[in-house]
Amino acid sequence: MNATETTRPAAFAAPMAGTPLLEAVDVTKSFTQDGTPTQALKGVSLSVAPGEFVSIVGRSGSGKSTFLSVLSTLLRPDSGQLTYNGQDLTRATEAEVNALRHGDFAVIFQFHYLLPYLTALENTLLPFMRGLRPVSGAQRRRALECLERVGLADKGHRLPGQLSGGEQQRVAIARALVKDARVLFADEPTGSLDSATGATVMELLSQIHKDGLSVVMVTHNEQYASLSDRVVRMTDGLMA
Ligand SMILES: Nc1ncnc2c1ncn2[C@@H]1O[C@H](COP(=O)(O)OP(=O)(O)OP(=O)(O)O)[C@@H](O)[C@H]1O
Ligand SMILES: [Mg+2]
């Protein structure tokens, strides 16, 4: 599927053969809360090949979400290197990193963060919305295509409150897909769903991965982790 009317900066134009798509080397990150420092990441490395599906598992507090936030550029590491498609993101400008967030990278969370007063279709269109500029017919068609992809073609007019938890998460996935991302980061995407609903969301993520998207997922569920190409484990801020 090709997104309509999205632009990619030339620096991130196409994955280069033989290079990891995404690579973190010796990444550290600490937080200070009420004067107490916590070293959440103590030197974590991970290499993700183009089209690979990697799961990150580990106990609560081991640093999984922090690491996913660094990988997806939501958080700057204190030290270490992060490269995407051969480009050093720790040296990239804010504009280049923003372009990635709006283009190649998509993130979904345990809670879907849909806007409650927008319909499923409008929520899916959010990545295209820039100020007061109206979305185009092509963007609307693309959003409908993505809603269809997640099995919600007939529910685009509903508000999030009129959808089940699993359906809401599927809208969040449609919103992530709408701009034709290359890497999907998912932080416990099934964490707030019952097991049957979680299984449907996982099935969808697996299909999306088979369609060519690289996926990095944090999960507590070993069974879901086993659906990925590779499982890595974190313990106390380090790769186990
Ligand atoms: N914004 C923050 N401010 C202060 N400390 C933080 C912050 N974010 C995370 N931490 C701390 O960093 C450590 C790692 O947290 P992180 O959220 O990455 O763990 P996690 O593996 O995702 O845990 P969980 O499975 O419970 O989601 C924890 O000790 C946490 O308390
Ligand atoms: Mg977490």
Tab-separated table of C-alpha atoms and ligand atoms in Angstrom:
chain	number	residue	atom	x	y	z
A	1	MET	CA	0.000	0.000	0.000
A	2	ASN	CA	1.280	3.461	-0.802
A	3	ALA	CA	0.379	6.412	1.331
A	4	THR	CA	-0.904	9.398	-0.494
A	5	GLU	CA	0.582	12.832	-0.123
A	6	THR	CA	3.196	11.978	2.469
A	7	THR	CA	6.751	13.145	1.934
A	8	ARG	CA	9.952	11.470	3.023
A	9	PRO	CA	13.152	13.423	3.437
A	10	ALA	CA	15.805	12.232	0.975
A	11	ALA	CA	18.103	11.148	3.825
A	12	PHE	CA	15.610	8.444	4.773
A	13	ALA	CA	14.600	7.588	1.211
A	14	ALA	CA	14.991	3.795	1.035
A	15	PRO	CA	16.333	0.987	3.204
A	16	MET	CA	19.905	0.125	2.179
A	17	ALA	CA	20.630	-3.533	1.475
A	18	GLY	CA	22.858	-5.191	4.065
A	19	THR	CA	22.492	-2.484	6.745
A	20	PRO	CA	20.344	-2.926	9.832
A	21	LEU	CA	17.230	-0.819	9.505
A	22	LEU	CA	17.492	0.343	13.081
A	23	GLU	CA	20.407	-0.015	15.446
A	24	ALA	CA	20.980	1.077	19.025
A	25	VAL	CA	24.473	0.717	20.471
A	26	ASP	CA	25.237	1.013	24.187
A	27	VAL	CA	22.330	3.316	24.926
A	28	THR	CA	22.011	4.807	28.419
A	29	LYS	CA	19.225	6.857	29.941
A	30	SER	CA	18.617	7.992	33.487
A	31	PHE	CA	15.787	9.894	35.137
A	32	THR	CA	15.858	11.975	38.269
A	33	GLN	CA	12.659	12.016	40.258
A	34	ASP	CA	12.445	13.945	43.553
A	35	GLY	CA	16.226	14.183	43.634
A	36	THR	CA	16.676	10.415	43.260
A	37	PRO	CA	18.357	9.222	40.045
A	38	THR	CA	17.299	5.987	38.328
A	39	GLN	CA	19.417	4.552	35.586
A	40	ALA	CA	16.700	3.047	33.407
A	41	LEU	CA	19.079	1.996	30.592
A	42	LYS	CA	22.634	0.988	31.443
A	43	GLY	CA	24.065	0.343	27.976
A	44	VAL	CA	21.529	-1.416	25.761
A	45	SER	CA	22.164	-2.514	22.187
A	46	LEU	CA	19.778	-3.894	19.581
A	47	SER	CA	19.885	-4.281	15.839
A	48	VAL	CA	16.685	-4.652	13.820
A	49	ALA	CA	16.884	-5.934	10.242
A	50	PRO	CA	14.570	-4.573	7.537
A	51	GLY	CA	11.220	-6.351	7.824
A	52	GLU	CA	12.100	-7.999	11.138
A	53	PHE	CA	9.647	-8.428	14.031
A	54	VAL	CA	11.442	-8.203	17.396
A	55	SER	CA	9.771	-8.606	20.782
A	56	ILE	CA	11.217	-7.139	23.957
A	57	VAL	CA	10.218	-8.902	27.174
A	58	GLY	CA	11.280	-8.414	30.791
A	59	ARG	CA	10.020	-7.691	34.280
A	60	SER	CA	8.233	-4.508	35.207
A	61	GLY	CA	10.731	-1.662	35.603
A	62	SER	CA	13.456	-3.381	33.552
A	63	GLY	CA	13.538	-0.449	31.075
A	64	LYS	CA	11.476	-1.798	28.149
A	65	SER	CA	9.295	1.289	27.624
A	66	THR	CA	12.255	3.613	28.077
A	67	PHE	CA	14.191	1.665	25.453
A	68	LEU	CA	11.245	1.652	23.026
A	69	SER	CA	10.903	5.425	23.513
A	70	VAL	CA	14.585	5.875	22.680
A	71	LEU	CA	14.298	3.607	19.609
A	72	SER	CA	11.262	5.512	18.361
A	73	THR	CA	12.979	8.901	19.035
A	74	LEU	CA	10.378	9.975	21.581
A	75	LEU	CA	13.205	10.173	24.125
A	76	ARG	CA	16.820	11.258	23.575
A	77	PRO	CA	19.386	8.892	25.137
A	78	ASP	CA	22.043	10.269	27.511
A	79	SER	CA	24.747	8.397	25.607
A	80	GLY	CA	25.141	5.707	22.977
A	81	GLN	CA	24.272	5.619	19.323
A	82	LEU	CA	21.022	5.245	17.430
A	83	THR	CA	21.050	4.782	13.684
A	84	TYR	CA	18.171	4.404	11.257
A	85	ASN	CA	18.961	3.179	7.783
A	86	GLY	CA	22.602	4.107	8.314
A	87	GLN	CA	21.869	7.649	9.538
A	88	ASP	CA	23.040	8.648	13.018
A	89	LEU	CA	19.879	9.854	14.743
A	90	THR	CA	21.743	11.091	17.800
A	91	ARG	CA	23.294	13.705	15.480
A	92	ALA	CA	20.169	14.351	13.398
A	93	THR	CA	18.507	17.737	13.607
A	94	GLU	CA	15.176	18.148	15.369
A	95	ALA	CA	13.572	18.663	11.932
A	96	GLU	CA	14.979	15.361	10.630
A	97	VAL	CA	13.816	13.480	13.718
A	98	ASN	CA	10.378	15.086	13.441
A	99	ALA	CA	10.184	14.027	9.797
A	100	LEU	CA	10.844	10.423	10.865
A	101	ARG	CA	8.140	10.582	13.520
A	102	HIS	CA	5.692	11.869	10.936
A	103	GLY	CA	6.850	9.465	8.243
A	104	ASP	CA	8.670	6.178	8.717
A	105	PHE	CA	7.983	5.631	12.425
A	106	ALA	CA	4.635	4.817	14.003
A	107	VAL	CA	3.952	4.099	17.664
A	108	ILE	CA	1.069	2.392	19.416
A	109	PHE	CA	0.651	2.073	23.157
A	110	GLN	CA	-1.202	-0.041	25.707
A	111	PHE	CA	-3.882	2.646	25.795
A	112	HIS	CA	-4.940	3.737	22.361
A	113	TYR	CA	-4.964	7.539	22.904
A	114	LEU	CA	-7.799	8.082	20.441
A	115	LEU	CA	-9.473	11.471	20.677
A	116	PRO	CA	-12.912	10.769	22.176
A	117	TYR	CA	-14.776	13.484	20.236
A	118	LEU	CA	-13.507	12.379	16.808
A	119	THR	CA	-14.932	9.434	14.872
A	120	ALA	CA	-12.836	6.356	14.063
A	121	LEU	CA	-12.277	7.740	10.551
A	122	GLU	CA	-11.273	11.191	11.842
A	123	ASN	CA	-8.899	9.597	14.370
A	124	THR	CA	-7.337	7.593	11.529
A	125	LEU	CA	-6.916	10.809	9.539
A	126	LEU	CA	-5.104	12.605	12.390
A	127	PRO	CA	-1.563	12.120	11.001
A	128	PHE	CA	-2.660	14.025	7.882
A	129	MET	CA	-4.156	16.938	9.781
A	130	ARG	CA	-2.028	20.069	9.745
A	131	GLY	CA	-3.657	23.052	11.388
A	132	LEU	CA	-6.853	24.075	9.662
A	133	ARG	CA	-5.916	22.616	6.261
A	134	PRO	CA	-8.698	20.249	5.150
A	135	VAL	CA	-7.720	16.661	4.364
A	136	SER	CA	-7.850	15.678	0.710
A	137	GLY	CA	-10.080	13.097	-0.935
A	138	ALA	CA	-7.026	10.874	-1.479
A	139	GLN	CA	-6.126	11.032	2.218
A	140	ARG	CA	-9.688	10.166	3.149
A	141	ARG	CA	-9.642	7.189	0.802
A	142	ARG	CA	-6.316	6.089	2.306
A	143	ALA	CA	-7.774	6.289	5.842
A	144	LEU	CA	-10.800	4.245	4.762
A	145	GLU	CA	-8.448	1.685	3.201
A	146	CYS	CA	-6.594	1.397	6.542
A	147	LEU	CA	-9.825	1.038	8.509
A	148	GLU	CA	-10.780	-1.742	6.103
A	149	ARG	CA	-7.330	-3.302	6.645
A	150	VAL	CA	-8.034	-3.548	10.397
A	151	GLY	CA	-11.542	-4.901	9.797
A	152	LEU	CA	-13.450	-1.735	10.679
A	153	ALA	CA	-14.649	-0.549	7.270
A	154	ASP	CA	-18.228	-0.287	8.526
A	155	LYS	CA	-17.434	1.515	11.801
A	156	GLY	CA	-15.588	4.615	10.618
A	157	HIS	CA	-18.450	6.874	11.697
A	158	ARG	CA	-18.423	5.683	15.319
A	159	LEU	CA	-16.862	7.546	18.216
A	160	PRO	CA	-14.243	5.615	20.270
A	161	GLY	CA	-16.777	5.301	23.131
A	162	GLN	CA	-19.033	3.359	20.758
A	163	LEU	CA	-16.327	0.790	20.007
A	164	SER	CA	-14.986	-2.157	22.023
A	165	GLY	CA	-11.482	-2.018	23.524
A	166	GLY	CA	-10.099	-4.233	20.763
A	167	GLU	CA	-11.789	-2.147	18.073
A	168	GLN	CA	-10.336	1.027	19.616
A	169	GLN	CA	-6.857	-0.496	19.500
A	170	ARG	CA	-7.447	-1.472	15.871
A	171	VAL	CA	-8.325	2.171	15.073
A	172	ALA	CA	-5.007	3.146	16.714
A	173	ILE	CA	-3.287	0.621	14.419
A	174	ALA	CA	-5.116	2.067	11.380
A	175	ARG	CA	-3.918	5.536	12.447
A	176	ALA	CA	-0.372	4.176	12.645
A	177	LEU	CA	-0.660	2.595	9.175
A	178	VAL	CA	-2.229	5.537	7.394
A	179	LYS	CA	1.054	7.287	6.619
A	180	ASP	CA	2.730	4.142	5.291
A	181	ALA	CA	5.243	3.800	8.134
A	182	ARG	CA	8.207	1.446	7.790
A	183	VAL	CA	8.653	0.644	11.476
A	184	LEU	CA	5.874	0.087	13.983
A	185	PHE	CA	6.781	0.410	17.662
A	186	ALA	CA	4.226	-1.146	19.990
A	187	ASP	CA	4.384	-0.855	23.779
A	188	GLU	CA	2.215	-3.601	25.276
A	189	PRO	CA	-0.432	-3.252	22.538
A	190	THR	CA	-2.530	-6.010	24.112
A	191	GLY	CA	-1.870	-4.986	27.722
A	192	SER	CA	-5.323	-3.586	28.385
A	193	LEU	CA	-7.257	-6.203	26.385
A	194	ASP	CA	-8.754	-9.559	27.411
A	195	SER	CA	-7.027	-12.590	25.952
A	196	ALA	CA	-9.445	-13.191	23.058
A	197	THR	CA	-9.344	-9.542	21.972
A	198	GLY	CA	-5.592	-9.421	22.503
A	199	ALA	CA	-5.213	-12.438	20.214
A	200	THR	CA	-7.106	-10.666	17.398
A	201	VAL	CA	-4.929	-7.580	17.732
A	202	MET	CA	-1.809	-9.795	17.659
A	203	GLU	CA	-3.078	-11.607	14.581
A	204	LEU	CA	-3.489	-8.232	12.902
A	205	LEU	CA	0.041	-7.136	13.887
A	206	SER	CA	1.419	-10.418	12.496
A	207	GLN	CA	-0.381	-9.868	9.199
A	208	ILE	CA	0.878	-6.297	8.992
A	209	HIS	CA	4.399	-7.560	9.625
A	210	LYS	CA	4.015	-10.169	6.877
A	211	ASP	CA	2.995	-7.325	4.559
A	212	GLY	CA	6.501	-5.908	5.064
A	213	LEU	CA	6.465	-3.638	8.116
A	214	SER	CA	9.257	-3.942	10.683
A	215	VAL	CA	7.833	-4.260	14.193
A	216	VAL	CA	9.427	-3.724	17.611
A	217	MET	CA	7.006	-4.771	20.337
A	218	VAL	CA	7.212	-4.733	24.114
A	219	THR	CA	5.053	-7.395	25.716
A	220	HIS	CA	4.605	-9.335	28.937
A	221	ASN	CA	2.940	-12.149	27.036
A	222	GLU	CA	5.431	-14.909	26.101
A	223	GLN	CA	2.953	-16.493	23.714
A	224	TYR	CA	2.588	-13.245	21.753
A	225	ALA	CA	6.346	-12.703	21.871
A	226	SER	CA	6.820	-16.117	20.259
A	227	LEU	CA	4.920	-14.857	17.184
A	228	SER	CA	7.815	-12.534	16.402
A	229	ASP	CA	11.029	-13.398	14.534
A	230	ARG	CA	13.187	-12.808	17.618
A	231	VAL	CA	12.702	-12.282	21.338
A	232	VAL	CA	15.141	-10.176	23.385
A	233	ARG	CA	15.036	-9.938	27.161
A	234	MET	CA	15.754	-6.977	29.396
A	235	THR	CA	16.763	-7.167	33.041
A	236	ASP	CA	17.459	-4.145	35.204
A	237	GLY	CA	18.346	-1.743	32.378
A	238	LEU	CA	20.402	-4.254	30.385
A	239	MET	CA	19.800	-6.836	27.693
A	240	ALA	CA	19.715	-10.161	29.517
B	1	LIG	N1	9.761	9.679	33.398
B	1	LIG	C1	10.364	8.982	34.364
B	1	LIG	N2	10.821	9.599	35.486
B	1	LIG	C2	11.463	8.900	36.452
B	1	LIG	N3	11.694	7.577	36.398
B	1	LIG	C3	11.251	6.915	35.309
B	1	LIG	C4	10.560	7.584	34.254
B	1	LIG	N4	10.248	6.647	33.305
B	1	LIG	C5	10.711	5.462	33.759
B	1	LIG	N5	11.326	5.620	34.966
B	1	LIG	C6	11.983	4.564	35.751
B	1	LIG	O1	12.874	3.872	34.883
B	1	LIG	C7	12.819	2.471	35.107
B	1	LIG	C8	12.395	1.748	33.826
B	1	LIG	O2	11.055	2.109	33.536
B	1	LIG	P1	10.286	1.568	32.250
B	1	LIG	O3	8.988	2.274	32.181
B	1	LIG	O4	11.169	1.668	31.079
B	1	LIG	O5	10.065	0.027	32.621
B	1	LIG	P2	9.229	-1.129	31.892
B	1	LIG	O6	10.150	-2.278	31.688
B	1	LIG	O7	8.559	-0.573	30.697
B	1	LIG	O8	8.161	-1.525	33.008
B	1	LIG	P3	6.617	-2.008	32.846
B	1	LIG	O9	6.697	-3.443	32.380
B	1	LIG	O10	6.063	-1.878	34.216
B	1	LIG	O11	5.940	-1.110	31.864
B	1	LIG	C9	11.849	2.259	36.267
B	1	LIG	O12	12.597	2.192	37.448
B	1	LIG	C10	11.001	3.525	36.254
B	1	LIG	O13	10.536	3.841	37.544
B	2	MG	MG	6.514	-0.254	30.197
